[in-house]
Amino acid sequence: MKNRRKFFKSVGLATATALVSGLHPKGSSAESKIKWKMVTSWPKNFPGLGAGAETLAAYINKLSGGSLVVKVYGANELVPPLGVFDFVSSGGAEMGHSGAYYWKGKTEAAQFFSSVPFGMTAQEMNSWLYYGDGIKLWEEVYSDFNLVPRPAGNTGVQMGGWFNKEINSTADLKGLKMRIPGLGGEVLAKAGGTPFTLAGAEIFTSLQTGVIDATEWVGPYNDRAFGLHKAAKYYYYPGWHEPGPSLECIINKDAYDQLSDQLKAIIDLACKAANIDMISDYMSKNYQALEYFKKENVQIKQFPKEVLIKLNKISDEILLELSQKNKLSKKVYDSYVNFLNRVRPWTLISEDGYLSSVK
Amino acid sequence: MKNRRKFFKSVGLATATALVSGLHPKGSSAESKIKWKMVTSWPKNFPGLGAGAETLAAYINKLSGGSLVVKVYGANELVPPLGVFDFVSSGGAEMGHSGAYYWKGKTEAAQFFSSVPFGMTAQEMNSWLYYGDGIKLWEEVYSDFNLVPRPAGNTGVQMGGWFNKEINSTADLKGLKMRIPGLGGEVLAKAGGTPFTLAGAEIFTSLQTGVIDATEWVGPYNDRAFGLHKAAKYYYYPGWHEPGPSLECIINKDAYDQLSDQLKAIIDLACKAANIDMISDYMSKNYQALEYFKKENVQIKQFPKEVLIKLNKISDEILLELSQKNKLSKKVYDSYVNFLNRVRPWTLISEDGYLSSVK
C-alpha cells in the first residue's frame, strides 16, 4: 500500500490537492485542471463497451467544465485488457473501465457484480446495486485492492451463442466444445461439455475450422462486427450465462479520496448516466443487427426448456460452491441470491407479465 | 411569448447572466449562486415520483457544487398538480417534474413521451428517447411552449389495477366502471366500459362504496400506501395501459438558454441519473409491497389473453386516431411506432426470452 501511494503521488495527482474546496472557473489557469487516465479492457472505440468508456469520460469532462479531464486508453495502449485492475489498483492510471468477472482470480466474490448464470437482469441488478446492498458490498470487496467501484454500463441480456450443432436436449450438451469462459463454462463442463477460453481474435477461425462447435460472444451488435454468422449455422437465445452483465468503472481510492465532494459526485453520477446510456445504445443497435441476421437467413433458435432447466439447476449448484470459497463470497452470495429471489416475482408480474401478453 | 419572457425575467433569473462562462468556486460570493424553483405534480415527498424530483434536485445541487440550487415544491404549494406545465412555460418556476401525458390538452403528441397503451417498456423507451429520435421530437413538440424536456424517471410496468369484478372474458369489460384516465380510458370505453377520471384522494371511497368497480393507480408500492387492497377483491396484471411511463423534467427555455454549457450538462446528466434511479427505487419497493399483499392474501390475477388481445387491438386503433389529429402527432406516432415495431423482436428474444425460461 505504501509503495502504491508513493507511485501514485508521483504520476500526476499533485494538482488535485489544490481543488478540494470545489471547482475552479473554466480555463482560469492550467493548475486548476486534473488530468486522469482511464485504462480499459476494450479495443479503442469498441462498439458498445468501448463507446461506453468514451461516453463516461466525456460526461466527466463536461460536468466538471474541464476541471477533471479523463483520457481513455484502449486495451494494450498502456496495459493489456486483463491488466486494468492491477494498474488502477497501483495508481498507474486513476481510473479503469472493465467487467468485474474478469477479476475472479483476485477475489471470487467479484463475479456477482458483473453477471452470473441465471442471475439478475439489468433492471434487477441496478435495483440491487443502487437500492439494495450491492454497491456497499462491492466497495467492501474492492477496498482490499485500493479501488472504488461504480456500475457504469450494462449490455442487457446477451445471446446464447453461435452453434454448428443443434441443441435439442440435454444429451446434445455432452461433448459440446464451446468457447464460454468463466462461470458459464463451469456450468457447461458439469453438463458434460468442454468449455474453451479463447481470445476474441481466435474465435472466428476456431469455429469455422471445427476446433469448437459453438461460441458465445455478446449479442447481435457485437456479434455482427465479428462476422460470426458466417462461421455457424444456428444463433441460440437466451444468454442464460449472462442475463444482464454490469460493466464497471474502477477508481484508484487514493485518487478518489483526494477529490472534492463535488468531483466525487461528478464521477458517481457520470457513471450512473453512462449506465443507462449503454443499455439504451445496445438496444438500438441490437435490434438493427438482428434485422440484418434475419435478412441473411440466420437460423435463430431458442434453447429447449429442458436444457435451460438443467443448466439453471447446475448454475445454482455452482453459485453455492462459489459462496463456500470464502467469507466474503458467502456474504455477497447471500445478499445477491436473497435480492434475486425476492425481486424476481415482481419482474415476472411486471416486465414479463406485460411482454408475455404481447407476443 | 413576449409576456412570458418578460414575466420570467422579473422573477429571479437576473443572476444567471453573470454565469455564462462556467461555474464559480463554491461559496465565492452570494452572486455566484443561481436559485431555481422546481414545481411538481406530486405531493411533497410522494413515494417514488416525489422522491424522484427530490433526487434530481439534490443531484443538480451536488454536481454544481451549490452553484445551481433547486428547491422542490410539492403539488399545490405554488401551483396545482396540473398547473406545472403552464407555470414553467411562463417562467413562474424555472423547472418542473411531471408526466407528459397530462398535457394532451395542450398538445396531443405529448402522450407518446410518457406512456401509451401497449407501448414501449422502460428500456425500450429510453432507447428511443436517447438513441432514437425521441428527445429530438419531444423538444420539437415542447418548443412551442418555451420548454425544454428531459426524461427524468420511469416507474416500470405498472399494475392493471384493483377490481371488484372478475375479468374472465371481454364480455366482462362491458359496463365496467373503472377509474382509468387518458388513453387507457379511451380504450376501455371502446371496449364497452365506462372510464372515470378521479383524483387520487377520491379513489378509495369510490371503490369501497361501489361508485366504481375498479381502479388503476400505479403499482404495489404506491397502491399499498393508498390501502387499495382494503377496498377491492382482485389485483390484476399487467398494466397494459402504462407499460413503462417515463417521467419528465421540464425546464423553462429562457432559463435553460442562459446557462453555461457546464450547467446545461449538469441538468441533462442529473436527469439521466435520476431516470435510472427511479426505476431502481421502484423495483426494490414494489417487490416488498407485493410480498406484503401476498401475506394479506390479496388475489393477484393475470388478465386473460383474450382480453389483452382485444385491448391491444383497440389501442392500436386509438393510437392511429391520435396520429391523425395533427401533423406533429403523426410525426411522433410514426417515429414511436416504427421504433417499437423494430425493437420489440429484440426485447422478446433477450429480456422475455430469458425471463420466460426461468418461470
XYZ file of C-alpha atoms in Angstrom:
718
model
C 0.000 0.000 0.000
C 2.797 2.398 0.897
C 4.510 1.853 -2.427
C 1.262 2.211 -4.307
C 0.606 5.551 -2.678
C 4.148 6.715 -3.425
C 3.919 5.715 -7.049
C 0.510 7.287 -7.312
C 1.583 10.608 -5.965
C 4.404 10.757 -8.454
C 2.202 10.372 -11.507
C 0.109 13.454 -11.653
C -2.221 13.881 -8.694
C -0.278 16.705 -7.158
C -2.689 19.167 -8.695
C -5.680 17.523 -7.051
C -4.922 18.778 -3.594
C -5.443 22.366 -4.697
C -9.004 21.600 -5.561
C -10.604 20.079 -2.520
C -12.864 23.053 -1.959
C -14.685 22.968 -5.294
C -14.432 23.637 -8.990
C -12.427 26.445 -10.421
C -13.806 28.555 -13.223
C -13.271 27.034 -16.629
C -9.878 27.897 -18.012
C -8.850 30.056 -15.073
C -5.394 28.526 -15.001
C -3.529 25.437 -16.089
C -3.063 24.431 -12.445
C -6.813 24.044 -11.890
C -7.064 21.052 -14.189
C -6.776 17.490 -13.001
C -5.729 15.085 -15.742
C -6.642 11.446 -15.306
C -6.051 8.321 -17.324
C -8.725 5.681 -17.866
C -7.466 2.278 -18.970
C -9.992 -0.147 -20.425
C -10.364 -3.820 -21.288
C -11.767 -2.982 -24.745
C -10.137 -2.066 -28.010
C -10.346 1.710 -28.508
C -13.915 2.641 -29.564
C -15.072 -0.990 -29.480
C -18.846 -0.924 -30.220
C -20.952 -0.685 -27.064
C -18.304 -1.335 -24.422
C -15.511 0.935 -25.659
C -18.072 3.559 -26.646
C -19.379 3.372 -23.070
C -15.939 4.208 -21.682
C -15.640 7.198 -24.035
C -19.118 8.399 -23.057
C -18.240 8.208 -19.374
C -15.024 10.193 -19.862
C -16.866 12.802 -21.939
C -19.529 13.162 -19.222
C -16.928 13.738 -16.511
C -15.178 16.332 -18.646
C -18.439 18.176 -19.376
C -19.828 18.036 -15.843
C -16.618 19.407 -14.401
C -16.354 22.124 -17.043
C -12.943 20.753 -17.936
C -11.621 20.708 -14.366
C -11.269 16.933 -14.443
C -10.119 15.699 -17.838
C -10.149 11.939 -18.357
C -8.243 10.438 -21.275
C -9.341 6.964 -22.386
C -6.824 4.290 -23.364
C -7.880 1.225 -25.330
C -6.726 -2.268 -24.428
C -2.969 -2.713 -24.878
C -2.279 1.004 -25.211
C -0.969 1.159 -21.637
C -1.829 -2.290 -20.275
C -3.337 -5.496 -21.652
C -7.147 -5.977 -21.289
C -6.787 -8.002 -18.097
C -4.139 -5.718 -16.615
C -6.665 -2.964 -15.867
C -7.439 -3.997 -12.284
C -3.809 -4.123 -11.098
C -2.816 -0.986 -12.965
C -5.576 1.144 -11.415
C -5.083 -0.516 -8.028
C -1.419 0.539 -8.033
C -2.156 4.035 -9.340
C -0.655 3.607 -12.821
C -3.962 5.039 -14.002
C -6.543 6.736 -11.810
C -9.485 5.032 -13.474
C -10.464 1.885 -15.353
C -13.425 0.555 -17.360
C -13.924 -3.189 -17.382
C -16.076 -6.081 -16.125
C -15.900 -7.402 -12.568
C -15.998 -11.083 -13.550
C -12.523 -10.742 -15.030
C -11.133 -10.410 -11.501
C -12.237 -13.735 -10.041
C -8.566 -14.715 -9.731
C -8.123 -11.749 -7.364
C -11.343 -12.194 -5.425
C -14.023 -14.788 -6.174
C -16.840 -12.536 -4.980
C -16.199 -10.047 -7.807
C -18.223 -12.151 -10.232
C -21.543 -11.254 -8.586
C -21.019 -7.604 -9.566
C -20.997 -8.298 -13.298
C -23.196 -11.280 -14.088
C -23.679 -14.873 -13.006
C -25.516 -17.674 -14.840
C -29.290 -17.408 -14.372
C -28.762 -14.252 -12.343
C -30.383 -10.849 -12.384
C -31.460 -8.832 -15.421
C -30.122 -5.290 -15.915
C -33.075 -3.669 -14.118
C -32.878 -6.126 -11.220
C -29.126 -5.654 -10.992
C -29.373 -1.849 -10.857
C -32.018 -2.113 -8.175
C -29.744 -4.337 -6.074
C -26.687 -2.158 -6.708
C -28.330 1.235 -6.061
C -31.155 0.409 -3.648
C -30.035 -2.890 -2.137
C -26.645 -3.676 -0.618
C -24.921 -4.104 -3.991
C -22.581 -1.132 -4.188
C -21.828 -1.237 -0.457
C -20.695 -4.851 -0.743
C -18.810 -4.163 -3.951
C -16.891 -1.369 -2.189
C -16.088 -3.768 0.644
C -14.781 -6.411 -1.768
C -12.634 -3.912 -3.710
C -11.363 -1.991 -0.682
C -8.650 -4.634 -0.232
C -7.356 -3.571 -3.627
C -7.365 0.187 -3.090
C -10.242 0.554 -5.566
C -13.634 2.274 -5.571
C -16.141 0.540 -7.913
C -19.142 2.113 -9.670
C -21.613 0.468 -12.083
C -21.038 2.143 -15.454
C -22.980 0.218 -18.066
C -24.936 -2.897 -18.901
C -25.293 -4.851 -22.136
C -28.715 -6.262 -21.245
C -29.493 -9.959 -21.771
C -26.902 -11.414 -24.107
C -27.373 -14.155 -26.717
C -26.808 -17.854 -26.034
C -24.273 -18.009 -28.839
C -23.422 -19.416 -32.263
C -23.687 -23.168 -32.782
C -22.845 -25.648 -35.514
C -24.635 -28.408 -33.612
C -28.343 -28.289 -32.894
C -29.278 -28.410 -29.213
C -32.479 -30.433 -28.929
C -31.969 -31.977 -25.496
C -29.527 -32.051 -22.601
C -27.849 -35.005 -24.336
C -26.616 -32.600 -27.011
C -24.560 -30.748 -24.398
C -22.399 -33.824 -23.868
C -19.071 -33.441 -25.619
C -20.004 -29.971 -26.888
C -16.841 -27.949 -27.446
C -17.810 -24.379 -26.759
C -15.951 -21.136 -26.208
C -17.554 -19.983 -22.966
C -15.309 -18.584 -20.221
C -15.962 -18.098 -16.504
C -18.890 -19.486 -14.555
C -20.844 -20.253 -17.738
C -18.007 -22.546 -18.759
C -18.064 -24.280 -15.377
C -21.782 -24.914 -15.827
C -21.248 -26.353 -19.311
C -18.471 -28.624 -18.018
C -20.776 -30.000 -15.334
C -23.394 -30.616 -18.032
C -20.896 -32.749 -19.943
C -19.472 -30.213 -22.385
C -15.941 -28.907 -22.858
C -15.569 -25.165 -22.267
C -12.843 -23.253 -24.103
C -11.408 -19.874 -23.209
C -10.326 -18.140 -26.401
C -9.492 -14.503 -27.013
C -11.820 -12.604 -29.345
C -9.429 -12.763 -32.297
C -9.246 -16.571 -32.231
C -12.969 -17.266 -32.141
C -13.966 -16.986 -35.787
C -11.309 -19.340 -37.161
C -11.771 -21.851 -34.335
C -15.480 -22.016 -35.102
C -15.008 -22.192 -38.853
C -12.416 -24.966 -38.709
C -14.333 -27.024 -36.176
C -11.889 -26.661 -33.286
C -15.001 -25.628 -31.384
C -18.668 -26.466 -32.074
C -20.042 -23.279 -30.598
C -19.176 -19.927 -29.086
C -20.856 -17.241 -27.072
C -19.819 -13.646 -27.594
C -22.108 -10.722 -26.675
C -25.236 -10.030 -28.697
C -26.278 -9.170 -32.261
C -24.461 -5.804 -32.389
C -21.030 -7.080 -31.363
C -21.503 -10.497 -32.969
C -22.222 -8.950 -36.349
C -18.987 -6.984 -36.240
C -17.157 -10.301 -35.758
C -18.986 -11.918 -38.696
C -19.832 -14.941 -36.564
C -22.895 -15.733 -38.705
C -20.509 -16.715 -41.471
C -18.998 -19.481 -39.342
C -22.060 -21.026 -37.641
C -25.458 -22.443 -38.545
C -27.598 -21.525 -35.549
C -27.947 -18.487 -33.317
C -29.350 -19.505 -29.925
C -31.098 -17.492 -27.221
C -31.348 -16.609 -24.378
C -27.926 -15.804 -22.919
C -28.608 -17.757 -19.727
C -24.979 -17.380 -18.674
C -25.017 -13.534 -18.844
C -28.538 -12.217 -18.348
C -27.572 -8.615 -17.538
C -23.841 -8.025 -17.213
C -22.974 -4.841 -15.408
C -19.824 -3.058 -16.522
C -17.624 -1.305 -14.003
C -15.755 1.920 -13.576
C -12.966 1.459 -11.034
C -11.217 4.371 -9.421
C -7.950 4.338 -7.516
C -9.005 5.001 -3.927
C -6.190 7.427 -3.137
C -7.098 9.493 -6.175
C -10.804 9.362 -5.337
C -10.248 10.351 -1.719
C -8.355 13.467 -2.748
C -11.249 14.814 -4.805
C -13.708 17.423 -3.564
C -17.229 16.239 -2.751
C -18.318 17.917 -5.959
C -15.878 15.966 -8.137
C -16.793 12.737 -6.336
C -20.452 13.435 -7.158
C -19.487 14.180 -10.753
C -17.800 10.788 -11.101
C -20.606 8.907 -9.327
C -23.379 10.477 -11.378
C -21.491 10.375 -14.668
C -21.221 6.609 -14.063
C -24.969 6.431 -13.404
C -25.757 8.322 -16.603
C -23.305 6.137 -18.547
C -25.024 3.085 -17.080
C -28.444 3.875 -18.565
C -26.778 5.062 -21.759
C -25.022 1.814 -22.548
C -28.094 -0.417 -22.432
C -30.085 2.174 -24.403
C -27.329 2.204 -27.008
C -27.137 -1.603 -27.114
C -30.896 -1.992 -27.575
C -30.985 0.391 -30.505
C -28.046 -1.348 -32.195
C -29.000 -4.922 -31.308
C -32.382 -4.730 -32.996
C -30.762 -3.467 -36.182
C -28.191 -6.264 -36.165
C -30.963 -8.785 -35.501
C -32.837 -7.475 -38.548
C -29.650 -7.906 -40.556
C -29.236 -11.519 -39.407
C -32.825 -12.267 -40.364
C -32.205 -10.877 -43.838
C -29.136 -13.102 -44.057
C -31.377 -16.060 -43.167
C -29.567 -16.840 -39.937
C -31.481 -19.554 -38.081
C -32.455 -18.054 -34.722
C -33.448 -20.659 -32.169
C -34.464 -20.808 -28.524
C -32.808 -23.366 -26.269
C -35.342 -26.081 -25.345
C -36.929 -25.578 -21.927
C -35.485 -28.914 -20.763
C -31.959 -27.707 -21.485
C -32.491 -24.394 -19.687
C -33.944 -26.123 -16.619
C -30.921 -28.405 -16.458
C -28.452 -25.529 -16.882
C -30.326 -23.498 -14.278
C -30.082 -26.343 -11.759
C -26.346 -26.738 -12.340
C -25.871 -22.964 -12.111
C -27.498 -22.918 -8.685
C -25.029 -25.587 -7.542
C -22.040 -23.723 -8.985
C -23.054 -20.474 -7.263
C -23.468 -22.316 -3.975
C -19.955 -23.742 -4.363
C -18.669 -20.247 -5.126
C -20.279 -18.973 -1.936
C -18.326 -21.522 0.054
C -14.907 -20.378 -1.150
C -14.505 -17.635 1.447
C -16.375 -15.440 3.903
C -16.732 -12.501 1.544
C -18.097 -14.683 -1.256
C -20.695 -16.038 1.162
C -21.694 -12.553 2.245
C -22.141 -11.290 -1.311
C -23.858 -14.510 -2.429
C -26.374 -14.246 0.418
C -27.268 -10.673 -0.459
C -27.407 -11.332 -4.219
C -29.484 -14.502 -4.040
C -31.841 -13.070 -1.438
C -32.471 -9.973 -3.566
C -32.910 -12.030 -6.748
C -35.368 -14.413 -5.105
C -37.429 -11.531 -3.773
C -37.362 -9.190 -6.783
C -37.986 -11.870 -9.434
C -41.693 -12.447 -8.622
C -42.241 -8.731 -9.283
C -40.227 -8.840 -12.524
C -42.335 -11.777 -13.713
C -45.582 -9.934 -12.970
C -44.492 -6.578 -14.377
C -41.915 -6.891 -17.154
C -42.624 -10.478 -18.153
C -46.348 -10.196 -17.380
C -46.521 -7.462 -19.970
C -44.146 -8.873 -22.581
C -45.740 -12.315 -22.488
C -49.096 -10.670 -23.241
C -47.890 -9.034 -26.453
C -46.064 -11.986 -28.000
C -44.273 34.617 -25.767
C -43.174 38.169 -25.204
C -45.176 38.369 -21.993
C -43.816 35.080 -20.786
C -40.278 36.254 -21.317
C -40.979 39.488 -19.510
C -42.531 37.719 -16.554
C -39.699 35.283 -16.456
C -37.028 37.927 -16.311
C -38.744 39.559 -13.398
C -38.708 36.503 -11.167
C -35.133 35.782 -10.416
C -33.012 34.839 -13.378
C -31.062 38.064 -13.412
C -28.185 36.361 -11.662
C -27.875 33.744 -14.394
C -26.394 36.064 -16.955
C -23.290 36.537 -14.864
C -22.515 32.866 -15.143
C -22.443 32.009 -18.798
C -18.746 31.257 -18.830
C -18.737 28.477 -16.230
C -19.012 27.611 -12.580
C -17.731 29.857 -9.879
C -15.888 28.394 -6.916
C -18.178 27.172 -4.204
C -19.121 29.933 -1.812
C -17.049 32.604 -3.543
C -19.894 35.094 -3.334
C -23.647 35.225 -2.935
C -23.969 36.458 -6.535
C -22.482 33.264 -7.931
C -25.469 31.177 -6.902
C -28.446 30.588 -9.145
C -31.585 29.690 -7.240
C -34.270 27.822 -9.109
C -37.721 26.566 -8.222
C -38.973 23.149 -9.296
C -42.748 22.694 -9.196
C -44.086 19.154 -9.304
C -47.333 17.274 -9.895
C -46.790 15.140 -6.789
C -47.443 15.727 -3.122
C -44.165 16.651 -1.399
C -42.041 13.506 -0.930
C -44.688 11.275 -2.541
C -43.150 7.768 -2.711
C -41.328 7.097 -5.970
C -42.418 10.117 -8.004
C -41.935 12.877 -5.436
C -38.765 11.194 -4.219
C -37.550 11.231 -7.821
C -37.997 15.008 -8.007
C -36.054 15.461 -4.746
C -33.282 13.176 -6.012
C -32.998 15.167 -9.227
C -32.762 18.475 -7.366
C -30.162 17.032 -4.972
C -28.076 15.783 -7.915
C -28.100 19.200 -9.583
C -27.082 20.868 -6.337
C -24.238 18.386 -5.779
C -22.945 18.368 -9.340
C -22.798 22.150 -9.437
C -21.148 22.396 -6.032
C -24.036 24.584 -4.912
C -23.828 26.970 -7.875
C -27.290 25.975 -9.050
C -29.628 25.358 -6.133
C -33.015 23.860 -6.973
C -35.803 23.983 -4.416
C -38.612 21.464 -4.875
C -42.262 22.401 -4.347
C -44.933 19.745 -3.886
C -48.279 19.879 -5.674
C -50.395 22.854 -4.557
C -47.516 24.588 -2.803
C -47.139 27.035 -5.675
C -49.469 25.596 -8.323
C -51.920 22.689 -8.545
C -50.618 19.352 -9.902
C -51.802 20.080 -13.416
C -50.615 23.684 -13.374
C -46.953 22.691 -13.668
C -46.698 22.932 -17.462
C -48.126 26.455 -17.747
C -46.240 27.727 -14.716
C -42.841 26.606 -16.033
C -43.731 27.664 -19.558
C -44.411 31.206 -18.355
C -41.336 31.310 -16.113
C -43.141 31.238 -12.752
C -40.731 28.429 -11.929
C -37.628 27.531 -13.916
C -38.205 23.806 -13.676
C -40.969 21.217 -13.312
C -41.300 17.487 -12.627
C -44.345 15.752 -14.038
C -45.651 13.334 -16.681
C -46.066 14.298 -20.345
C -49.469 12.626 -20.739
C -51.020 15.262 -18.502
C -50.532 17.815 -21.285
C -52.605 16.223 -24.034
C -54.973 19.212 -23.813
C -52.019 21.425 -24.806
C -50.573 19.147 -27.446
C -51.866 15.671 -28.296
C -48.404 14.395 -29.235
C -47.150 14.800 -25.655
C -48.673 11.465 -24.666
C -46.079 9.460 -26.590
C -43.344 10.810 -24.310
C -44.803 9.284 -21.149
C -46.631 6.083 -21.992
C -49.311 4.833 -24.353
C -51.401 1.640 -24.075
C -49.443 -1.393 -25.265
C -46.454 0.855 -25.890
C -42.790 0.558 -25.025
C -41.247 -0.760 -21.816
C -38.853 1.430 -19.818
C -35.770 0.030 -21.552
C -37.313 0.384 -24.999
C -38.481 3.899 -24.185
C -35.034 5.011 -23.026
C -33.503 3.553 -26.158
C -35.950 5.528 -28.331
C -35.504 8.708 -26.290
C -31.698 8.655 -26.062
C -30.644 6.765 -29.189
C -33.644 7.136 -31.468
C -35.441 10.370 -32.347
C -37.344 10.551 -29.051
C -35.796 13.535 -27.283
C -35.344 15.460 -30.535
C -39.071 15.130 -31.285
C -40.010 15.890 -27.694
C -38.002 19.123 -27.877
C -39.793 20.000 -31.100
C -43.220 19.396 -29.545
C -42.413 21.423 -26.418
C -40.595 24.273 -28.201
C -43.977 25.896 -28.913
C -44.391 26.185 -25.154
C -40.994 27.632 -24.323
C -39.991 24.387 -22.600
C -37.017 22.019 -22.781
C -37.975 18.417 -21.839
C -35.723 15.707 -20.387
C -36.604 12.147 -19.315
C -36.169 12.028 -15.538
C -37.604 8.767 -14.285
C -39.676 5.721 -15.080
C -41.949 3.602 -12.899
C -41.519 0.447 -14.991
C -44.533 -1.647 -15.997
C -47.462 -0.697 -13.777
C -50.247 -2.939 -12.486
C -53.565 -3.444 -14.283
C -55.424 -2.273 -11.200
C -57.796 -3.211 -8.401
C -61.089 -4.878 -9.302
C -64.243 -5.929 -7.504
C -65.436 -7.764 -10.601
C -63.583 -10.692 -12.057
C -62.454 -10.273 -15.665
C -62.789 -13.648 -17.356
C -63.562 -12.546 -20.881
C -64.009 -9.419 -22.995
C -67.722 -9.548 -22.078
C -66.758 -8.592 -18.505
C -65.417 -5.255 -19.771
C -68.913 -4.221 -20.847
C -70.388 -1.797 -18.359
C -67.259 -1.876 -16.204
C -66.977 1.364 -14.257
C -63.266 1.953 -13.859
C -61.111 4.865 -12.798
C -58.694 4.981 -15.700
C -57.778 8.373 -17.183
C -56.235 9.259 -20.541
C -55.753 6.914 -23.468
C -56.324 3.833 -21.294
C -59.780 5.192 -20.519
C -60.485 5.735 -24.207
C -59.540 2.122 -24.880
C -61.832 0.888 -22.096
C -64.717 2.992 -23.435
C -64.312 1.460 -26.884
C -64.339 -1.980 -25.245
C -67.728 -1.189 -23.680
C -66.667 0.067 -20.250
C -67.157 3.432 -18.572
C -63.909 5.213 -17.719
C -63.822 7.616 -14.768
C -61.263 10.311 -14.059
C -60.924 10.735 -10.296
C -58.243 12.475 -8.289
C -56.133 10.261 -6.024
C -57.972 11.270 -2.869
C -61.356 10.171 -4.200
C -60.363 6.722 -5.375
C -60.534 4.665 -2.183
C -64.050 5.720 -1.165
C -65.400 5.461 -4.710
C -64.121 1.913 -4.924
C -65.342 0.945 -1.476
C -68.845 2.339 -1.983
C -69.251 0.831 -5.447
C -69.296 4.104 -7.385
C -66.624 2.384 -9.456
C -65.957 -1.346 -9.962
C -62.248 -0.945 -10.488
C -59.326 1.452 -10.485
C -55.823 1.597 -11.769
C -53.228 3.523 -9.799
C -49.503 2.838 -10.115
C -48.001 -0.367 -8.758
C -47.632 -2.227 -5.460
C -45.502 0.425 -3.737
C -47.860 3.370 -4.329
C -51.011 1.235 -4.187
C -50.122 -0.064 -0.741
C -49.761 3.474 0.597
C -53.329 4.112 -0.590
C -54.648 0.955 1.095
C -56.431 -0.067 -2.099
C -56.295 -3.760 -1.138
C -58.814 -2.959 1.571
C -61.377 -1.825 -0.992
C -61.013 -4.419 -3.754
C -61.014 -8.199 -4.212
C -58.612 -8.704 -7.098
C -55.297 -7.203 -8.143
C -54.805 -7.596 -11.897
C -51.685 -7.501 -14.051
C -50.166 -6.431 -16.377
C -50.589 -2.652 -16.638
C -51.267 -2.803 -20.381
C -52.252 0.873 -20.381
C -48.930 2.087 -18.888
C -46.144 -0.376 -19.675
C -43.222 1.964 -18.933
C -44.234 5.534 -18.143
C -41.426 7.998 -18.471
C -41.491 10.968 -16.109
C -40.322 14.349 -17.297
C -38.225 17.250 -16.130
C -39.263 20.395 -17.962
C -37.114 23.500 -17.985
C -38.140 26.997 -18.985
C -36.300 27.565 -22.247
C -35.219 31.137 -21.454
C -33.720 29.958 -18.182
C -32.034 26.986 -19.850
C -30.575 29.071 -22.666
C -28.925 31.422 -20.211
C -26.954 28.643 -18.526
C -23.340 27.836 -19.298
C -22.649 24.630 -21.241
C -21.447 23.133 -17.987
C -24.697 23.820 -16.134
C -26.695 22.542 -19.127
C -24.691 19.309 -18.981
C -25.280 19.145 -15.231
C -29.052 19.323 -15.721
C -29.073 16.862 -18.634
C -26.960 14.259 -16.857
C -28.630 14.726 -13.463
C -31.887 13.878 -15.287
C -30.267 10.790 -16.798
C -29.008 9.623 -13.420
C -32.426 10.339 -11.854
C -34.006 8.308 -14.660
C -32.168 5.076 -13.808
C -32.600 5.822 -10.103
C -36.378 5.963 -10.137
C -36.958 2.566 -11.726
C -34.294 1.020 -9.487
C -36.066 2.527 -6.475
C -39.487 1.359 -7.662
C -38.307 -2.199 -8.242
C -36.854 -2.509 -4.770
C -40.036 -1.114 -3.167
C -42.541 -2.857 -5.451
C -41.307 -6.329 -4.606
C -41.625 -5.613 -0.918
C -45.170 -4.306 -1.320
C -46.021 -7.342 -3.444
C -44.768 -9.606 -0.660
C -46.981 -7.677 1.766
C -50.043 -8.128 -0.458
C -49.364 -11.852 -0.687
C -49.210 -12.054 3.099
C -52.540 -10.197 3.227
C -53.951 -12.850 0.880
C -54.647 -10.395 -1.929
C -55.785 -12.327 -5.005
C -53.282 -11.490 -7.742
C -54.564 -12.349 -11.200
C -53.428 -12.023 -14.788
C -55.858 -10.644 -17.382
C -56.924 -13.454 -19.727
C -55.010 -13.490 -23.022
C -58.275 -12.942 -24.929
C -58.909 -9.700 -23.034
C -55.379 -8.427 -23.624
C -55.548 -9.217 -27.338
C -58.818 -7.279 -27.618
C -57.469 -4.294 -25.660
C -54.290 -4.337 -27.743
C -56.306 -4.204 -30.975
C -58.380 -1.273 -29.730
C -55.239 0.506 -28.503
C -53.715 0.280 -31.970
C -56.839 1.933 -33.389
C -56.836 4.671 -30.754
C -53.184 5.487 -31.400
C -53.843 5.650 -35.127
C -56.700 8.097 -34.481
C -54.386 10.123 -32.251
C -51.836 10.276 -35.073
C -54.449 11.831 -37.345
C -55.205 14.772 -35.062
C -52.393 16.960 -36.358
C -49.105 16.922 -38.239
C -46.918 16.783 -35.139
C -48.880 13.865 -33.676
C -48.386 11.999 -36.934
C -44.662 12.694 -36.920
C -44.187 11.474 -33.352
C -46.513 8.484 -33.861
C -44.547 7.389 -36.935
C -41.235 7.518 -35.071
C -42.620 5.848 -31.928
C -44.452 3.022 -33.686
C -41.583 2.374 -36.082
C -39.103 2.119 -33.197
C -41.436 -0.075 -31.144
C -42.081 -2.454 -34.035
C -38.370 -2.797 -34.710
C -37.049 -3.013 -31.130
C -39.736 -5.387 -29.815
C -38.467 -8.549 -31.593
C -35.133 -7.994 -29.824
C -36.835 -7.412 -26.453
C -38.761 -10.662 -26.877
C -35.591 -12.611 -27.658
C -33.446 -11.016 -24.961
C -35.461 -9.834 -21.937
C -38.521 -12.016 -22.453
C -36.516 -14.897 -23.924
C -34.635 -15.040 -20.638
C -37.484 -14.356 -18.217
C -39.785 -16.880 -19.886
C -37.085 -19.510 -19.390
C -36.915 -19.041 -15.622
C -40.635 -19.013 -14.842
